[in-house]
CSV table of C-alpha atoms in Angstrom, one decimal:
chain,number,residue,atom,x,y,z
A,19,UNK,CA,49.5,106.2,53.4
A,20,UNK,CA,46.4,104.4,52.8
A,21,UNK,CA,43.6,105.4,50.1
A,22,UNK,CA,40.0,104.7,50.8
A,23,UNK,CA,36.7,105.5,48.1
A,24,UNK,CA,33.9,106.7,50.0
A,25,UNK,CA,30.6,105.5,48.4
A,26,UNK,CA,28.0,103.9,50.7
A,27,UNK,CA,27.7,104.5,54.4
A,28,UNK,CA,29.6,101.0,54.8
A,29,UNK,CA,32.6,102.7,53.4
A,30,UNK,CA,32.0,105.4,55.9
A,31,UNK,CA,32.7,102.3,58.8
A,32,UNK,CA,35.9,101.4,57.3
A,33,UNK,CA,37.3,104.8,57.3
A,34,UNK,CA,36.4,105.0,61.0
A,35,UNK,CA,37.6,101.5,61.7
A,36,UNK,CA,40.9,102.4,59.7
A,37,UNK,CA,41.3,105.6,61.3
A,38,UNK,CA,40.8,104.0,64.6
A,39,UNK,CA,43.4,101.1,63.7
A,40,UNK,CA,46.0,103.8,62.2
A,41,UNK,CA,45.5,106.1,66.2
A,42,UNK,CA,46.2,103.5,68.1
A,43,UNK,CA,49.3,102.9,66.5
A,44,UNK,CA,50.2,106.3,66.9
A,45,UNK,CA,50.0,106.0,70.3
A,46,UNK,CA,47.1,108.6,70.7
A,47,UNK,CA,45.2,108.9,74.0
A,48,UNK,CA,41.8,107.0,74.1
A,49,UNK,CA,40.4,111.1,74.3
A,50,UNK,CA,42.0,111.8,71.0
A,51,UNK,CA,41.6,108.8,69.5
A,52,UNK,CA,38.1,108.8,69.9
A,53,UNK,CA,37.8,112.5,68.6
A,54,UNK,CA,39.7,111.9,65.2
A,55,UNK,CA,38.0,109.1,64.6
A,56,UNK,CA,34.6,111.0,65.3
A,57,UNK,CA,35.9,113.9,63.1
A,58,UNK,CA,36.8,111.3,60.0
A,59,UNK,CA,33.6,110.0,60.5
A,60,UNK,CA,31.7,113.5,60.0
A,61,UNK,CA,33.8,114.2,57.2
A,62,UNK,CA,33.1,111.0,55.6
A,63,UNK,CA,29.9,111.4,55.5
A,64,UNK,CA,29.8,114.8,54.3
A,65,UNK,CA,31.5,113.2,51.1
A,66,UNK,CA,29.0,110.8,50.7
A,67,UNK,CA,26.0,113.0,51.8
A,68,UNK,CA,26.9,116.5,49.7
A,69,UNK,CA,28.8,115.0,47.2
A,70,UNK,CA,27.7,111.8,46.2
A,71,UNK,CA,31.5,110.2,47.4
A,72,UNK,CA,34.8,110.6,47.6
A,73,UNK,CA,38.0,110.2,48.8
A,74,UNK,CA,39.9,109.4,52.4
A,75,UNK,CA,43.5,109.1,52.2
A,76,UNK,CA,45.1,108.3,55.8
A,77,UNK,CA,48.7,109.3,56.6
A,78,UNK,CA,51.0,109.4,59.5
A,79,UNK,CA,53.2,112.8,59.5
A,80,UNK,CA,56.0,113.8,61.4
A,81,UNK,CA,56.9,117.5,62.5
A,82,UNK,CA,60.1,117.6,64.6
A,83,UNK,CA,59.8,114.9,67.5
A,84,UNK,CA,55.8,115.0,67.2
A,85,UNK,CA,53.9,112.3,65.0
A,86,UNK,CA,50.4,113.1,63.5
A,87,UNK,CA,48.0,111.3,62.0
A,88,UNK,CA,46.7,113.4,58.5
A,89,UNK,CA,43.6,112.8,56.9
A,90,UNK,CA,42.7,114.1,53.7
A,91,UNK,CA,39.0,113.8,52.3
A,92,UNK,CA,37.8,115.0,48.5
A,93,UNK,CA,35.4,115.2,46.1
A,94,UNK,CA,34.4,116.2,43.1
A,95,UNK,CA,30.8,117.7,44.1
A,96,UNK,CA,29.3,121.0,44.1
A,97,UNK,CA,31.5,122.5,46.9
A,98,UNK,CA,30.9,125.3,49.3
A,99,UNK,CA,30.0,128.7,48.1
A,100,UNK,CA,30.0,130.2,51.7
A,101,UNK,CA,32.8,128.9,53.9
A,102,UNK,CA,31.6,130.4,56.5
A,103,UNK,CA,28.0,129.8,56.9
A,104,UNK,CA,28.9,126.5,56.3
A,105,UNK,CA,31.7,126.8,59.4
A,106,UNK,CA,28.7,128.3,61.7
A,107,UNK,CA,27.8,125.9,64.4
A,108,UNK,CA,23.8,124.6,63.5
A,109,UNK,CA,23.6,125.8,59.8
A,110,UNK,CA,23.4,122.7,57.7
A,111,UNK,CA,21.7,122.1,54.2
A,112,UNK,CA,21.8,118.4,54.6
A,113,UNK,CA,18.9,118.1,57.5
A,114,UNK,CA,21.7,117.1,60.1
A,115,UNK,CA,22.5,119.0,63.5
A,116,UNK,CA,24.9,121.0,61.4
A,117,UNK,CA,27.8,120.2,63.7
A,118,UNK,CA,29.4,118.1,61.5
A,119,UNK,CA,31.9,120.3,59.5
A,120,UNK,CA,32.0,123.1,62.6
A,121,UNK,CA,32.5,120.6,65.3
A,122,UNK,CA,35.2,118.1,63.4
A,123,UNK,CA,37.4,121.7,63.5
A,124,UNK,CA,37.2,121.9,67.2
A,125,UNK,CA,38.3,118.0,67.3
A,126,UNK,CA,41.6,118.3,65.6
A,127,UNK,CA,44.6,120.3,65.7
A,128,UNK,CA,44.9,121.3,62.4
A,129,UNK,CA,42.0,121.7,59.8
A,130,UNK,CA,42.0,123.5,56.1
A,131,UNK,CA,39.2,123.6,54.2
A,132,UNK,CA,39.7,124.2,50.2
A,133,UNK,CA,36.7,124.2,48.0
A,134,UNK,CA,35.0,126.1,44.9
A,135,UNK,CA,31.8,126.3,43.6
A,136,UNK,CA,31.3,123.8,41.0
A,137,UNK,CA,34.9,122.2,41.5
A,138,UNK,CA,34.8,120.3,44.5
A,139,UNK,CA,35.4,120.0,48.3
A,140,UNK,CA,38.6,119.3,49.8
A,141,UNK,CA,39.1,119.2,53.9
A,142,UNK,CA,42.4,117.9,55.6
A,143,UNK,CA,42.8,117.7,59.1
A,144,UNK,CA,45.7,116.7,61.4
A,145,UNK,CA,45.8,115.3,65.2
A,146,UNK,CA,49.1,115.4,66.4
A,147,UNK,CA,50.4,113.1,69.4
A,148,UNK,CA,51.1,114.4,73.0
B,28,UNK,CA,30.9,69.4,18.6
B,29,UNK,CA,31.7,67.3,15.3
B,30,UNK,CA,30.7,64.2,14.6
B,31,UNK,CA,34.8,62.7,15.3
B,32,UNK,CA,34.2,64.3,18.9
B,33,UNK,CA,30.7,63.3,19.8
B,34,UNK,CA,32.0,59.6,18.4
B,35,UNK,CA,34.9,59.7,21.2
B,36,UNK,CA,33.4,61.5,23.4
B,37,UNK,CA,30.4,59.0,23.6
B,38,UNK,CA,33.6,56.0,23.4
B,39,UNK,CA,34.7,57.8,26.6
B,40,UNK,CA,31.5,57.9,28.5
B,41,UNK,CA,31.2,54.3,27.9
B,42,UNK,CA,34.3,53.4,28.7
B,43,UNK,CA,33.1,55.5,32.5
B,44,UNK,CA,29.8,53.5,32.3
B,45,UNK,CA,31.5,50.3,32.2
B,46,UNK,CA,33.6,50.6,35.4
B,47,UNK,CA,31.5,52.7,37.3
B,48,UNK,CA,32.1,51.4,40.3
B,49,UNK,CA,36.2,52.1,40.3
B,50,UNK,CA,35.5,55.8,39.0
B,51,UNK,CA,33.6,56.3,41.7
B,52,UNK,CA,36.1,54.6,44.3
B,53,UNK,CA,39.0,56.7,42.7
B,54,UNK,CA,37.3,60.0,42.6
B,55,UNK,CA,36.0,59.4,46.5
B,56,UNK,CA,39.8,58.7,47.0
B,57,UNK,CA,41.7,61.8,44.9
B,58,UNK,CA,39.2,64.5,46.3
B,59,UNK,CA,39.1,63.3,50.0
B,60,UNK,CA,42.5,63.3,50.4
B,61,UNK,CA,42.9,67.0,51.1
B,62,UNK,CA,39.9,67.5,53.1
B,63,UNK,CA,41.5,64.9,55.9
B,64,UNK,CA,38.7,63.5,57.5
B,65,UNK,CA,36.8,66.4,57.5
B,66,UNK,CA,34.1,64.6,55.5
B,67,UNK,CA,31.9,61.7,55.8
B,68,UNK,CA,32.8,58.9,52.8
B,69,UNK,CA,30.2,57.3,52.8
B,70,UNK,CA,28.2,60.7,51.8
B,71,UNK,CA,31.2,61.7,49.2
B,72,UNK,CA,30.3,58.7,47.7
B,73,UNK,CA,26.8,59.3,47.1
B,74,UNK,CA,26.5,62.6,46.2
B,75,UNK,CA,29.6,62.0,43.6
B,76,UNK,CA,27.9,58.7,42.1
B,77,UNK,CA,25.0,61.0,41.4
B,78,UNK,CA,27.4,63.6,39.7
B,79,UNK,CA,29.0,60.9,37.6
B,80,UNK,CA,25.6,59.4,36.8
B,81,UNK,CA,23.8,63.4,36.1
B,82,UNK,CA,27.1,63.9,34.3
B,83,UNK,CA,26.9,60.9,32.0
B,84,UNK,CA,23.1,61.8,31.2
B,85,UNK,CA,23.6,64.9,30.3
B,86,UNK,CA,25.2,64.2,27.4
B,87,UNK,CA,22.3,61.8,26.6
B,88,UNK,CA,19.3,64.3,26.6
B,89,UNK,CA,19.4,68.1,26.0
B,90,UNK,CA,17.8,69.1,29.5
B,91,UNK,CA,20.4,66.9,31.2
B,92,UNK,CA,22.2,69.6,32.3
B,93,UNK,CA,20.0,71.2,34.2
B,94,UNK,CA,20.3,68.2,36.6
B,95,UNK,CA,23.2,68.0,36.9
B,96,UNK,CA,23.6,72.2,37.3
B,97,UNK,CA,21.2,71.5,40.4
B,98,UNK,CA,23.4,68.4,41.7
B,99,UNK,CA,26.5,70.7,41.5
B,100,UNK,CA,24.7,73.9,43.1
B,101,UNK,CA,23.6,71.5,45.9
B,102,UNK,CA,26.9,70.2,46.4
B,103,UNK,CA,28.2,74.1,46.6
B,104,UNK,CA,25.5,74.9,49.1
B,105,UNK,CA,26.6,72.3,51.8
B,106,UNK,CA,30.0,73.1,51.1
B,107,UNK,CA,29.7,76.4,51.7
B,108,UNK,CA,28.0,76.0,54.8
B,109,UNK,CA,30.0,73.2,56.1
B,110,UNK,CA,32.7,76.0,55.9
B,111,UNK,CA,35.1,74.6,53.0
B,112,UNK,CA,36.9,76.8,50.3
B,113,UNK,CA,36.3,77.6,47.0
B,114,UNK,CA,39.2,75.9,46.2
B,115,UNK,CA,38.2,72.8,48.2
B,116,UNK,CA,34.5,72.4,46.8
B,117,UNK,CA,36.1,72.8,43.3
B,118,UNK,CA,38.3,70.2,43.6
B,119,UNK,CA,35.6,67.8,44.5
B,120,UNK,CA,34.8,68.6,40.9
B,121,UNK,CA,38.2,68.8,39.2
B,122,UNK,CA,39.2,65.6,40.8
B,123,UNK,CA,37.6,64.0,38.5
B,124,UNK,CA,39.7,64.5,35.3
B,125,UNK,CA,42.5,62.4,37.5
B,126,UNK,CA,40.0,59.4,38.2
B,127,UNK,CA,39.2,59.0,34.6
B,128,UNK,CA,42.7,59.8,33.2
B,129,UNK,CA,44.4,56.3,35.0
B,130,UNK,CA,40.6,54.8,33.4
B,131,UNK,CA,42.1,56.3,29.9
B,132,UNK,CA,45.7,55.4,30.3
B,133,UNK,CA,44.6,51.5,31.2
B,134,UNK,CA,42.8,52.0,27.9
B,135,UNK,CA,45.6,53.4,25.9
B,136,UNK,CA,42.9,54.1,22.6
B,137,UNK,CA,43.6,57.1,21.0
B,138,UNK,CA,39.9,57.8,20.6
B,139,UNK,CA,39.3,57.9,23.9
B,140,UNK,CA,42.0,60.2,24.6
B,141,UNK,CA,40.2,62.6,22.3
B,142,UNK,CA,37.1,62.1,24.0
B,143,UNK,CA,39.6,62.6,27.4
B,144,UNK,CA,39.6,66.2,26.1
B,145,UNK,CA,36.2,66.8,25.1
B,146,UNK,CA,35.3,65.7,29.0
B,147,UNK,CA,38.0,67.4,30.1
B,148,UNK,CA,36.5,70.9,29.3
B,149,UNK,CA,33.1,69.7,30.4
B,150,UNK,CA,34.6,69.0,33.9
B,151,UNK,CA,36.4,72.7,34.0
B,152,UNK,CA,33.1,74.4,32.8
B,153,UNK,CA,31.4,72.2,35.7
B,154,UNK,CA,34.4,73.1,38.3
B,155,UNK,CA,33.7,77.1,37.3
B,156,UNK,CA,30.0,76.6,37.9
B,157,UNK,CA,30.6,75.1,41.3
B,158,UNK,CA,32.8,78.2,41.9
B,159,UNK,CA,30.0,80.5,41.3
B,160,UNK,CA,27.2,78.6,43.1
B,161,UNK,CA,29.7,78.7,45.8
B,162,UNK,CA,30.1,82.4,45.9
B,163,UNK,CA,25.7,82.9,45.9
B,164,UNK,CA,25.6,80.6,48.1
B,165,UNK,CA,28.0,82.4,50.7
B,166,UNK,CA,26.8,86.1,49.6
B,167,UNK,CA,23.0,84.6,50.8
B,168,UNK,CA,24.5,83.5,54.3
B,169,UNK,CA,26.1,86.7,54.5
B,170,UNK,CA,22.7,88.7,54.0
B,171,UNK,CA,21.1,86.3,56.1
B,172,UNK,CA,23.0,86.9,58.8
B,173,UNK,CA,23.4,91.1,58.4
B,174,UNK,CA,19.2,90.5,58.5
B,175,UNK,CA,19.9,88.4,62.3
B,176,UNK,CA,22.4,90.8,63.4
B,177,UNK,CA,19.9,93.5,63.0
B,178,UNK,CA,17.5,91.4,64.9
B,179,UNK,CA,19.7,90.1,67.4
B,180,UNK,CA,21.8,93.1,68.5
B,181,UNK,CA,18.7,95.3,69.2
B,182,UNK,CA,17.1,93.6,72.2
B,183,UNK,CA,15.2,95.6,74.3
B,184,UNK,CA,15.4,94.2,78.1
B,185,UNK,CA,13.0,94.5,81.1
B,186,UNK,CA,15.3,96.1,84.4
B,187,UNK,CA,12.3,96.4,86.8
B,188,UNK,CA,8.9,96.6,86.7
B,189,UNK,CA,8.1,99.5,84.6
B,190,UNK,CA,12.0,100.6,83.4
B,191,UNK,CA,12.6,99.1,80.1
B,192,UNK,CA,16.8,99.3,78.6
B,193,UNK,CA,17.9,99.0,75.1
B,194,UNK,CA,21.7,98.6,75.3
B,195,UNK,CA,22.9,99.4,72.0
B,196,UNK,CA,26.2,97.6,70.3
B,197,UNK,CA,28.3,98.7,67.4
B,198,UNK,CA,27.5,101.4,64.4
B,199,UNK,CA,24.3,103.3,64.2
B,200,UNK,CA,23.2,104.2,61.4
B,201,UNK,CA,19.7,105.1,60.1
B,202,UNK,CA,18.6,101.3,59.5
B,203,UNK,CA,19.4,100.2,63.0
B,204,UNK,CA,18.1,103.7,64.7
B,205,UNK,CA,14.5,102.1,62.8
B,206,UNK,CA,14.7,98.9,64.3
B,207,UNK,CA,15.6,100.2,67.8
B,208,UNK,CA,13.3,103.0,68.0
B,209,UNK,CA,10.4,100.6,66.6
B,210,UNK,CA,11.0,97.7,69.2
B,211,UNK,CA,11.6,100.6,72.1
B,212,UNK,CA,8.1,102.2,71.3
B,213,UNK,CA,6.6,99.1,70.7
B,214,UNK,CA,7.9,97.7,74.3
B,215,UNK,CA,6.9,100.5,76.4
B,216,UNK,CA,3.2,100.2,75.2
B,217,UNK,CA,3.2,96.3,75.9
B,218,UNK,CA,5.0,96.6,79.2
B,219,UNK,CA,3.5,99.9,80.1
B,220,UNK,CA,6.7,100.9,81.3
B,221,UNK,CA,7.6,104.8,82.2
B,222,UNK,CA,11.0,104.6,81.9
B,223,UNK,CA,13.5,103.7,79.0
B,224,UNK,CA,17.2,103.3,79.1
B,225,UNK,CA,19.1,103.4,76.2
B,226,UNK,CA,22.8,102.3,76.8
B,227,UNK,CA,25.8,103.0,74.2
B,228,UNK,CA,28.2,101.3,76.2
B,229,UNK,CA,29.2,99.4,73.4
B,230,UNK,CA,28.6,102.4,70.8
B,231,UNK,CA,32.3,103.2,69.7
B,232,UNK,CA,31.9,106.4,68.3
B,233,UNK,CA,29.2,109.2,68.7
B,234,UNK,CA,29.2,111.4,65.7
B,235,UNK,CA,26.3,114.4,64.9
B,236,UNK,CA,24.3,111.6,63.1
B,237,UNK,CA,24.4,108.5,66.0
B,238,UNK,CA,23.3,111.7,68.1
B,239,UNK,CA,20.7,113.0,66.1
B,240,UNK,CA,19.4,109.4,65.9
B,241,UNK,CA,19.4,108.9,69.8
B,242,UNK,CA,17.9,112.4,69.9
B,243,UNK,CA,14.7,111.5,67.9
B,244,UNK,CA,14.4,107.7,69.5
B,245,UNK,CA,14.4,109.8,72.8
B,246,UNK,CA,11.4,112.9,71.5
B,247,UNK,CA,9.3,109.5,70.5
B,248,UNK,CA,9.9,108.0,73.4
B,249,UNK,CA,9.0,111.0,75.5
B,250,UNK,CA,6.2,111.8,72.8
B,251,UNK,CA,4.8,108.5,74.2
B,252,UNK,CA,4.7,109.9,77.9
B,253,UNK,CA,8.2,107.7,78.5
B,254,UNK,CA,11.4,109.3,80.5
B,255,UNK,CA,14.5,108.6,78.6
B,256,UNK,CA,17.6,107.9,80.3
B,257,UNK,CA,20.8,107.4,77.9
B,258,UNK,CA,23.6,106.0,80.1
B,259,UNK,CA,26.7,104.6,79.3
B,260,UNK,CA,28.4,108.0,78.4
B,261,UNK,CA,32.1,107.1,78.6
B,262,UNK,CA,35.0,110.2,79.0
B,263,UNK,CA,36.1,110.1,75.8
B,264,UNK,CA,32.9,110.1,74.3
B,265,UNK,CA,31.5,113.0,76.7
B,266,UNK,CA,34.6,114.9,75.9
B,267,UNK,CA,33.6,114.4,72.2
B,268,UNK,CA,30.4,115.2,72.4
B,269,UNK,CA,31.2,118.8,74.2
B,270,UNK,CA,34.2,119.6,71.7
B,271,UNK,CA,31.7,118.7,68.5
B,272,UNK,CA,28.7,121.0,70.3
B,273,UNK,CA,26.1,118.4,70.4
B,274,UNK,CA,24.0,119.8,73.2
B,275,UNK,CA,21.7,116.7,74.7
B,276,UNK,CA,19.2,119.2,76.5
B,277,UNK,CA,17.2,118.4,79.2
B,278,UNK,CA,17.9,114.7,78.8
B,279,UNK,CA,19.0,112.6,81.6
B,280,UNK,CA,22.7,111.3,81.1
B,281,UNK,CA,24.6,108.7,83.1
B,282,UNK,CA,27.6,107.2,83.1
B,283,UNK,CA,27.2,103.8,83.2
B,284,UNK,CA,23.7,101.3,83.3
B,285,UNK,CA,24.1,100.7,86.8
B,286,UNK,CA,23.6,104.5,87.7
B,287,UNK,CA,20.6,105.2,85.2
B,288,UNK,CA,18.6,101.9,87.0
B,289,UNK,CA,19.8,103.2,90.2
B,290,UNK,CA,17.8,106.8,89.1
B,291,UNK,CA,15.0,105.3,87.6
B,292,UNK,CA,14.4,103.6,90.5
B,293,UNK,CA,14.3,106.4,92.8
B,294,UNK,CA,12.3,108.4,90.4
B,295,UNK,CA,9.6,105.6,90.8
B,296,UNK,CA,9.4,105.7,94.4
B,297,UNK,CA,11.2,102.1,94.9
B,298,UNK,CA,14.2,102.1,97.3
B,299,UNK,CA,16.7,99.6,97.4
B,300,UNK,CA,18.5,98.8,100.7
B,301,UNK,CA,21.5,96.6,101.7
B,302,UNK,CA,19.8,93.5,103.6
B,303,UNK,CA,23.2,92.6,104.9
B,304,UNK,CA,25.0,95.7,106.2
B,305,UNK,CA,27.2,93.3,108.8
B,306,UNK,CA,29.2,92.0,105.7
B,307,UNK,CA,31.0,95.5,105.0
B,308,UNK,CA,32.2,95.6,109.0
B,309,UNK,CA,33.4,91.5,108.4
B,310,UNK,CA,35.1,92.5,105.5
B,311,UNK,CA,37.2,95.2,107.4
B,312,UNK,CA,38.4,93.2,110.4
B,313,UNK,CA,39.9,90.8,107.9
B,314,UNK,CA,41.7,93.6,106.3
């Protein structure tokens, strides 16, 4: 398990790089590889852009013969008062393409997202093996 | 200091004064040792006789340390550059507290081994400062070179008459999207080129905000009457793309650099053809 801070976009290149690092040891295809390292990178920089920083913790899981890779990113900002506007495809309140949060659901296999109003944001995601 | 210390302190110095010349030998002798050869003596020698020499004034006049700080920040500089540790450009300085030791032991006074002391943590304060002009002077190399990165990995490259390519490598983030977009415009108006490529071959990872950035450096292009061309689309970042619903439009894609020259060249009216069509039929008797 490995713990990352998120504060500057350079942080948001380490998480990527780890990410990438921690994959290929997994063993994930180039394909997935390069969609959870996309995905950590959206949701690293949703952190940094909504909440100021946070957290990345990176963590290799293990469900029956299957190995994952688990990525768990926080913050103590203002969270998400809709969950689902902000899960629609082109809504953002950050100027982007509003892709990020939508689209880094369609790039793993698992994805729960767990905020409040006023409390905080937290988003883990899982890409299991093949 | 009290006046017992300055009194040995200065009984020290002297002592240093008097046989200059084998302090300096010594101390070229203990802190080359580890650096095997990796250094000139004959420079060693120089720049530590002027330490010794700053070192000894210092205590002489009250702006003498500010010499000697330069000397020492100098020394750090070229150190730093010449690629030695910390550690190593340190012990250029600490090295010293051996040389004069065996001059102290020869002497066997007890008031210059108080003075020994008194120099000793001059020479650690000195060793510390080297240490920190070190680290400035590595942190300015650094920024230097992010600056020449910037510069360097953003060429933008003539293909043909009128087809310009930027082939972009590594992360890219607002900064570098300035620097590329800014060169690309700038090229197109002094080549009067029609058509840009923009190549992420080397571009590891093409999130929402690398394509929102390639999206606007393509609408300026385009803005400028340009056809953009972004090639070097690789599976597993086209599958990417697709999956994250970043939807590229109307823009021309290609897989690799080869195929977007190939189309830009037919769009321009120039056709390429095989002078030597024979070598395909040699090639397939030997087979």
């Amino acid at each position: 398990m490995e713990q990352l801070s998120i504060t500057s976009n350079d942080d948001v290149v380490i998480v990527r790089q780890k990410v990438r690092a921690h994959a290929i040891d997994l063993g994930l295809s180039l394909v997935d590889q390069t969609k959870v390292v996309t995905a950590a990178s959206e949701l690293a920089r949703n952190t940094l852009v909504h909440a100021g920083g946070g957290q990345a913790c990176i963590e290799v899981v293990q469900n029956g013969m299957r190995r994952g890779l688990r990525l768990v990113f926080s913050d103590n900002g203002p969270g998400i008062s809709d969950l689902d506007l902000a899960l629609t495809d082109g809504w953002s309140s950050g100027g982007g393409l509003g892709l990020g949060l939508s689209g880094s659901r369609r790039l793993v296999d698992e994805f729960t997202l767990d905020s409040d109003p006023g409390r905080g944001t937290v988003v883990t995601v899982t890409k299991w093996t093949r | 200091m009290t006046v017992q210390e300055s009194s040995s302190r200065r009984r020290i110095e002297d002592l240093m004064r008097e046989n200059e010349d084998r302090l300096v030998d010594r101390w070229v002798e203990i802190s080359n040792a580890p650096l095997r050869g990796r250094v000139v003596d004959s420079d060693v020698r120089r720049e530590l006789r002027d330490l010794l020499r700053a070192l000894l004034r210092s205590s002489e006049s009250p702006d003498g340390g500010a010499d000697l700080r330069g000397l020492l920040a100098d020394l750090s500089r070229t150190r730093a550059r010449q690629g030695f540790t910390p550690g190593e450009t340190a012990l250029a300085v600490f090295t010293l507290k051996e040389a004069v030791y065996e001059l102290v032991e020869a002497d066997g006074g007890e008031e210059v081994l108080h003075g020994y002391i008194s120099l000793s943590r001059t020479i650690d304060e000195l060793g510390l400062y080297t240490f920190e002009a070190y680290t400035a002077a590595r942190e300015k190399i650094i920024a230097d070179q992010t600056e020449q990165l910037l510069e360097l990995s953003t060429p933008v490259v003539k293909l043909w008459d009128g087809i310009v390519a930027v082939p972009l490598v590594g992360t890219l983030d607002s900064a570098r999207t300035q620097v590329v977009m800014e060169k690309l415009l700038q090229t197109l108006v002094d080549t009067g080129s029609e058509y840009a490529v923009i190549d992420i071959t080397g571009v590891p990872a093409v999130d929402t905000q690398v394509a929102q950035h390639l999206l606007k450096t393509v609408m300026a292009a385009r803005l400028m009457g340009a056809h953009c061309i972004i090639s070097g689309i690789r599976p597993q970042i086209a599958h990417t793309i697709v999956t994250l619903g970043i939807e590229f439009g109307d823009i021309v894609t290609k897989a690799t650099l080869a195929d977007a020259l190939a189309f830009a060249l037919r769009q321009s009216g120039v056709e390429v053809v095989n002078r030597r069509r024979t070598r395909v039929s040699v090639r397939a008797e030997e087979a």
